[in-house]
């Protein structure tokens, strides 16, 4: 590898990621300091695990920058088929948590194949549209891409994991937009989506997931009708954020965060901890850095050397922005609770490693945006 390509390394992107990871360490430490499970088991053990996950992710981020990303194009189909196989295996050997069979146990640890499947989907779609670049606007080409995305989406929805399935849809939409999909193709899909959602409501979503959507609906339309048990997570989240005020209660001093009053506050509701302990200003800082990071991801897509790199960057953008909007939206009750972590902030082994690998791939694309002349 020619050392001159390191001149193109985006240190602003790296700095933004490191700042968010630092905020993550502080937030997860505070969120798990006094938290316990329903059985009374302390959750403080999650913090050292989180540090290890970040370290593994950072090592992976560096490793994937060392080889030319274009070499991955020929490996995307085997990677995709392997991913489909593992997702299917989840239905046979997976463990159930929070109502979804999404994890595979490896000894005392678990990993979530659907997280790594996001990278696989991004890579295979980018390679597919690059291969059919001359006809990528044609409806048959777009249909092929939809089938490639549809198989893992159906496997994930069957777990059932609606939140992750929604992220996959956002990834496909973002990349399809970058590939030049026609507006009338999207209109046809929108029409077909209506009966699909009805069937999904009737036959895919379980009662707990339906309850989350109904709770969200009643919170928006008539909060008096909300069952306190069904809306407990969101109600506690709103109370905690409101208690934080402008400057927050201070790290490890939040009444809600330190008294086990907000469920899964180290992961799905980490933004609640930030809002309570760092206040509106702290939450705004986190939003600011996430916005800057998303803009830097788009800049990688804009400057990419080829269509393959451009579409990969757009896919990563779709993944990160959907996670960000949905996670913060459910914390402040403008979106239903779907159990998605906040990028670079929430605790989560598979997700943390996946997002850092994605950043490494983006740096790879950025470093090779120009041809080196000898």
PDB file of N, CA and C in Angstrom, residues 56-100:
ATOM      1  N   UNK A  56     -12.266  -3.527  20.051  1.00  0.00           N
ATOM      2  CA  UNK A  56     -12.343  -4.458  18.921  1.00  0.00           C
ATOM      3  C   UNK A  56     -12.809  -3.724  17.668  1.00  0.00           C
ATOM      4  N   UNK A  57     -13.804  -2.862  17.823  1.00  0.00           N
ATOM      5  CA  UNK A  57     -14.314  -2.099  16.687  1.00  0.00           C
ATOM      6  C   UNK A  57     -13.272  -1.167  16.101  1.00  0.00           C
ATOM      7  N   UNK A  58     -12.496  -0.505  16.950  1.00  0.00           N
ATOM      8  CA  UNK A  58     -11.450   0.408  16.474  1.00  0.00           C
ATOM      9  C   UNK A  58     -10.353  -0.352  15.736  1.00  0.00           C
ATOM     10  N   UNK A  59      -9.987  -1.532  16.248  1.00  0.00           N
ATOM     11  CA  UNK A  59      -8.992  -2.358  15.550  1.00  0.00           C
ATOM     12  C   UNK A  59      -9.524  -2.767  14.181  1.00  0.00           C
ATOM     13  N   UNK A  60     -10.784  -3.204  14.146  1.00  0.00           N
ATOM     14  CA  UNK A  60     -11.400  -3.559  12.870  1.00  0.00           C
ATOM     15  C   UNK A  60     -11.467  -2.379  11.922  1.00  0.00           C
ATOM     16  N   UNK A  61     -11.741  -1.196  12.456  1.00  0.00           N
ATOM     17  CA  UNK A  61     -11.809   0.019  11.644  1.00  0.00           C
ATOM     18  C   UNK A  61     -10.476   0.288  10.955  1.00  0.00           C
ATOM     19  N   UNK A  62      -9.382   0.091  11.683  1.00  0.00           N
ATOM     20  CA  UNK A  62      -8.048   0.303  11.109  1.00  0.00           C
ATOM     21  C   UNK A  62      -7.737  -0.759  10.060  1.00  0.00           C
ATOM     22  N   UNK A  63      -8.059  -2.014  10.373  1.00  0.00           N
ATOM     23  CA  UNK A  63      -7.728  -3.122   9.474  1.00  0.00           C
ATOM     24  C   UNK A  63      -8.393  -2.954   8.113  1.00  0.00           C
ATOM     25  N   UNK A  64      -9.666  -2.567   8.091  1.00  0.00           N
ATOM     26  CA  UNK A  64     -10.385  -2.484   6.808  1.00  0.00           C
ATOM     27  C   UNK A  64      -9.948  -1.295   5.961  1.00  0.00           C
ATOM     28  N   UNK A  65      -9.114  -0.410   6.505  1.00  0.00           N
ATOM     29  CA  UNK A  65      -8.576   0.678   5.682  1.00  0.00           C
ATOM     30  C   UNK A  65      -7.323   0.259   4.928  1.00  0.00           C
ATOM     31  N   UNK A  66      -6.746  -0.891   5.259  1.00  0.00           N
ATOM     32  CA  UNK A  66      -5.421  -1.259   4.751  1.00  0.00           C
ATOM     33  C   UNK A  66      -5.440  -1.853   3.352  1.00  0.00           C
ATOM     34  N   UNK A  67      -6.599  -2.356   2.901  1.00  0.00           N
ATOM     35  CA  UNK A  67      -6.670  -2.933   1.557  1.00  0.00           C
ATOM     36  C   UNK A  67      -7.676  -2.154   0.725  1.00  0.00           C
ATOM     37  N   UNK A  68      -7.509  -2.198  -0.578  1.00  0.00           N
ATOM     38  CA  UNK A  68      -8.370  -1.449  -1.490  1.00  0.00           C
ATOM     39  C   UNK A  68      -9.802  -1.983  -1.412  1.00  0.00           C
ATOM     40  N   UNK A  69     -10.745  -1.092  -1.135  1.00  0.00           N
ATOM     41  CA  UNK A  69     -12.145  -1.505  -0.979  1.00  0.00           C
ATOM     42  C   UNK A  69     -12.709  -2.140  -2.235  1.00  0.00           C
ATOM     43  N   UNK A  70     -12.132  -1.819  -3.402  1.00  0.00           N
ATOM     44  CA  UNK A  70     -12.644  -2.364  -4.659  1.00  0.00           C
ATOM     45  C   UNK A  70     -12.431  -3.870  -4.759  1.00  0.00           C
ATOM     46  N   UNK A  71     -11.483  -4.401  -3.966  1.00  0.00           N
ATOM     47  CA  UNK A  71     -11.275  -5.847  -3.937  1.00  0.00           C
ATOM     48  C   UNK A  71     -12.486  -6.573  -3.352  1.00  0.00           C
ATOM     49  N   UNK A  72     -13.268  -5.850  -2.553  1.00  0.00           N
ATOM     50  CA  UNK A  72     -14.439  -6.460  -1.919  1.00  0.00           C
ATOM     51  C   UNK A  72     -15.559  -6.746  -2.910  1.00  0.00           C
ATOM     52  N   UNK A  73     -15.511  -6.098  -4.064  1.00  0.00           N
ATOM     53  CA  UNK A  73     -16.596  -6.239  -5.034  1.00  0.00           C
ATOM     54  C   UNK A  73     -16.808  -7.695  -5.440  1.00  0.00           C
ATOM     55  N   UNK A  74     -15.709  -8.434  -5.617  1.00  0.00           N
ATOM     56  CA  UNK A  74     -15.816  -9.833  -6.042  1.00  0.00           C
ATOM     57  C   UNK A  74     -16.236 -10.761  -4.906  1.00  0.00           C
ATOM     58  N   UNK A  75     -16.187 -10.259  -3.668  1.00  0.00           N
ATOM     59  CA  UNK A  75     -16.525 -11.088  -2.508  1.00  0.00           C
ATOM     60  C   UNK A  75     -17.940 -10.839  -1.998  1.00  0.00           C
ATOM     61  N   UNK A  76     -18.632  -9.892  -2.605  1.00  0.00           N
ATOM     62  CA  UNK A  76     -19.931  -9.498  -2.057  1.00  0.00           C
ATOM     63  C   UNK A  76     -20.977 -10.606  -2.144  1.00  0.00           C
ATOM     64  N   UNK A  77     -20.994 -11.360  -3.247  1.00  0.00           N
ATOM     65  CA  UNK A  77     -22.000 -12.421  -3.380  1.00  0.00           C
ATOM     66  C   UNK A  77     -21.785 -13.536  -2.355  1.00  0.00           C
ATOM     67  N   UNK A  78     -20.554 -14.079  -2.213  1.00  0.00           N
ATOM     68  CA  UNK A  78     -20.357 -15.081  -1.144  1.00  0.00           C
ATOM     69  C   UNK A  78     -20.687 -14.533   0.244  1.00  0.00           C
ATOM     70  N   UNK A  79     -20.324 -13.276   0.502  1.00  0.00           N
ATOM     71  CA  UNK A  79     -20.625 -12.658   1.792  1.00  0.00           C
ATOM     72  C   UNK A  79     -22.130 -12.556   2.000  1.00  0.00           C
ATOM     73  N   UNK A  80     -22.832 -12.191   0.944  1.00  0.00           N
ATOM     74  CA  UNK A  80     -24.294 -12.069   1.019  1.00  0.00           C
ATOM     75  C   UNK A  80     -24.939 -13.426   1.290  1.00  0.00           C
ATOM     76  N   UNK A  81     -24.506 -14.459   0.556  1.00  0.00           N
ATOM     77  CA  UNK A  81     -25.080 -15.797   0.741  1.00  0.00           C
ATOM     78  C   UNK A  81     -24.788 -16.332   2.143  1.00  0.00           C
ATOM     79  N   UNK A  82     -23.582 -16.066   2.639  1.00  0.00           N
ATOM     80  CA  UNK A  82     -23.239 -16.469   4.006  1.00  0.00           C
ATOM     81  C   UNK A  82     -24.143 -15.765   5.013  1.00  0.00           C
ATOM     82  N   UNK A  83     -24.395 -14.490   4.765  1.00  0.00           N
ATOM     83  CA  UNK A  83     -25.257 -13.710   5.656  1.00  0.00           C
ATOM     84  C   UNK A  83     -26.674 -14.266   5.680  1.00  0.00           C
ATOM     85  N   UNK A  84     -27.196 -14.596   4.505  1.00  0.00           N
ATOM     86  CA  UNK A  84     -28.542 -15.176   4.424  1.00  0.00           C
ATOM     87  C   UNK A  84     -28.593 -16.493   5.196  1.00  0.00           C
ATOM     88  N   UNK A  85     -27.544 -17.299   5.052  1.00  0.00           N
ATOM     89  CA  UNK A  85     -27.493 -18.569   5.765  1.00  0.00           C
ATOM     90  C   UNK A  85     -27.491 -18.391   7.273  1.00  0.00           C
ATOM     91  N   UNK A  86     -26.718 -17.424   7.757  1.00  0.00           N
ATOM     92  CA  UNK A  86     -26.646 -17.179   9.202  1.00  0.00           C
ATOM     93  C   UNK A  86     -27.971 -16.628   9.718  1.00  0.00           C
ATOM     94  N   UNK A  87     -28.599 -15.722   8.949  1.00  0.00           N
ATOM     95  CA  UNK A  87     -29.902 -15.188   9.362  1.00  0.00           C
ATOM     96  C   UNK A  87     -30.951 -16.294   9.439  1.00  0.00           C
ATOM     97  N   UNK A  88     -30.875 -17.247   8.507  1.00  0.00           N
ATOM     98  CA  UNK A  88     -31.801 -18.381   8.557  1.00  0.00           C
ATOM     99  C   UNK A  88     -31.491 -19.262   9.766  1.00  0.00           C
ATOM    100  N   UNK A  89     -30.195 -19.382  10.094  1.00  0.00           N
ATOM    101  CA  UNK A  89     -29.779 -20.198  11.235  1.00  0.00           C
ATOM    102  C   UNK A  89     -30.299 -19.637  12.557  1.00  0.00           C
ATOM    103  N   UNK A  90     -30.468 -18.317  12.603  1.00  0.00           N
ATOM    104  CA  UNK A  90     -30.980 -17.672  13.816  1.00  0.00           C
ATOM    105  C   UNK A  90     -32.339 -18.245  14.203  1.00  0.00           C
ATOM    106  N   UNK A  91     -33.151 -18.570  13.195  1.00  0.00           N
ATOM    107  CA  UNK A  91     -34.495 -19.092  13.471  1.00  0.00           C
ATOM    108  C   UNK A  91     -34.447 -20.503  14.060  1.00  0.00           C
ATOM    109  N   UNK A  92     -33.310 -21.187  13.873  1.00  0.00           N
ATOM    110  CA  UNK A  92     -33.173 -22.538  14.412  1.00  0.00           C
ATOM    111  C   UNK A  92     -32.436 -22.562  15.747  1.00  0.00           C
ATOM    112  N   UNK A  93     -31.376 -21.741  15.852  1.00  0.00           N
ATOM    113  CA  UNK A  93     -30.505 -21.807  17.024  1.00  0.00           C
ATOM    114  C   UNK A  93     -30.493 -20.526  17.847  1.00  0.00           C
ATOM    115  N   UNK A  94     -31.213 -19.515  17.392  1.00  0.00           N
ATOM    116  CA  UNK A  94     -31.137 -18.217  18.049  1.00  0.00           C
ATOM    117  C   UNK A  94     -31.759 -18.193  19.431  1.00  0.00           C
ATOM    118  N   UNK A  95     -31.261 -17.265  20.251  1.00  0.00           N
ATOM    119  CA  UNK A  95     -31.826 -17.054  21.585  1.00  0.00           C
ATOM    120  C   UNK A  95     -32.796 -15.881  21.540  1.00  0.00           C
ATOM    121  N   UNK A  96     -33.792 -15.912  22.402  1.00  0.00           N
ATOM    122  CA  UNK A  96     -34.839 -14.892  22.418  1.00  0.00           C
ATOM    123  C   UNK A  96     -34.540 -13.861  23.493  1.00  0.00           C
ATOM    124  N   UNK A  97     -34.641 -12.591  23.121  1.00  0.00           N
ATOM    125  CA  UNK A  97     -34.476 -11.491  24.072  1.00  0.00           C
ATOM    126  C   UNK A  97     -35.369 -10.347  23.632  1.00  0.00           C
ATOM    127  N   UNK A  98     -36.077  -9.747  24.589  1.00  0.00           N
ATOM    128  CA  UNK A  98     -36.988  -8.638  24.298  1.00  0.00           C
ATOM    129  C   UNK A  98     -38.010  -9.020  23.232  1.00  0.00           C
ATOM    130  N   UNK A  99     -38.432 -10.281  23.219  1.00  0.00           N
ATOM    131  CA  UNK A  99     -39.482 -10.717  22.310  1.00  0.00           C
ATOM    132  C   UNK A  99     -39.032 -11.062  20.910  1.00  0.00           C
ATOM    133  N   UNK A 100     -37.717 -10.982  20.625  1.00  0.00           N
ATOM    134  CA  UNK A 100     -37.217 -11.274  19.283  1.00  0.00           C
ATOM    135  C   UNK A 100     -36.132 -12.337  19.346  1.00  0.00           C
TER     136      UNK A 100
END
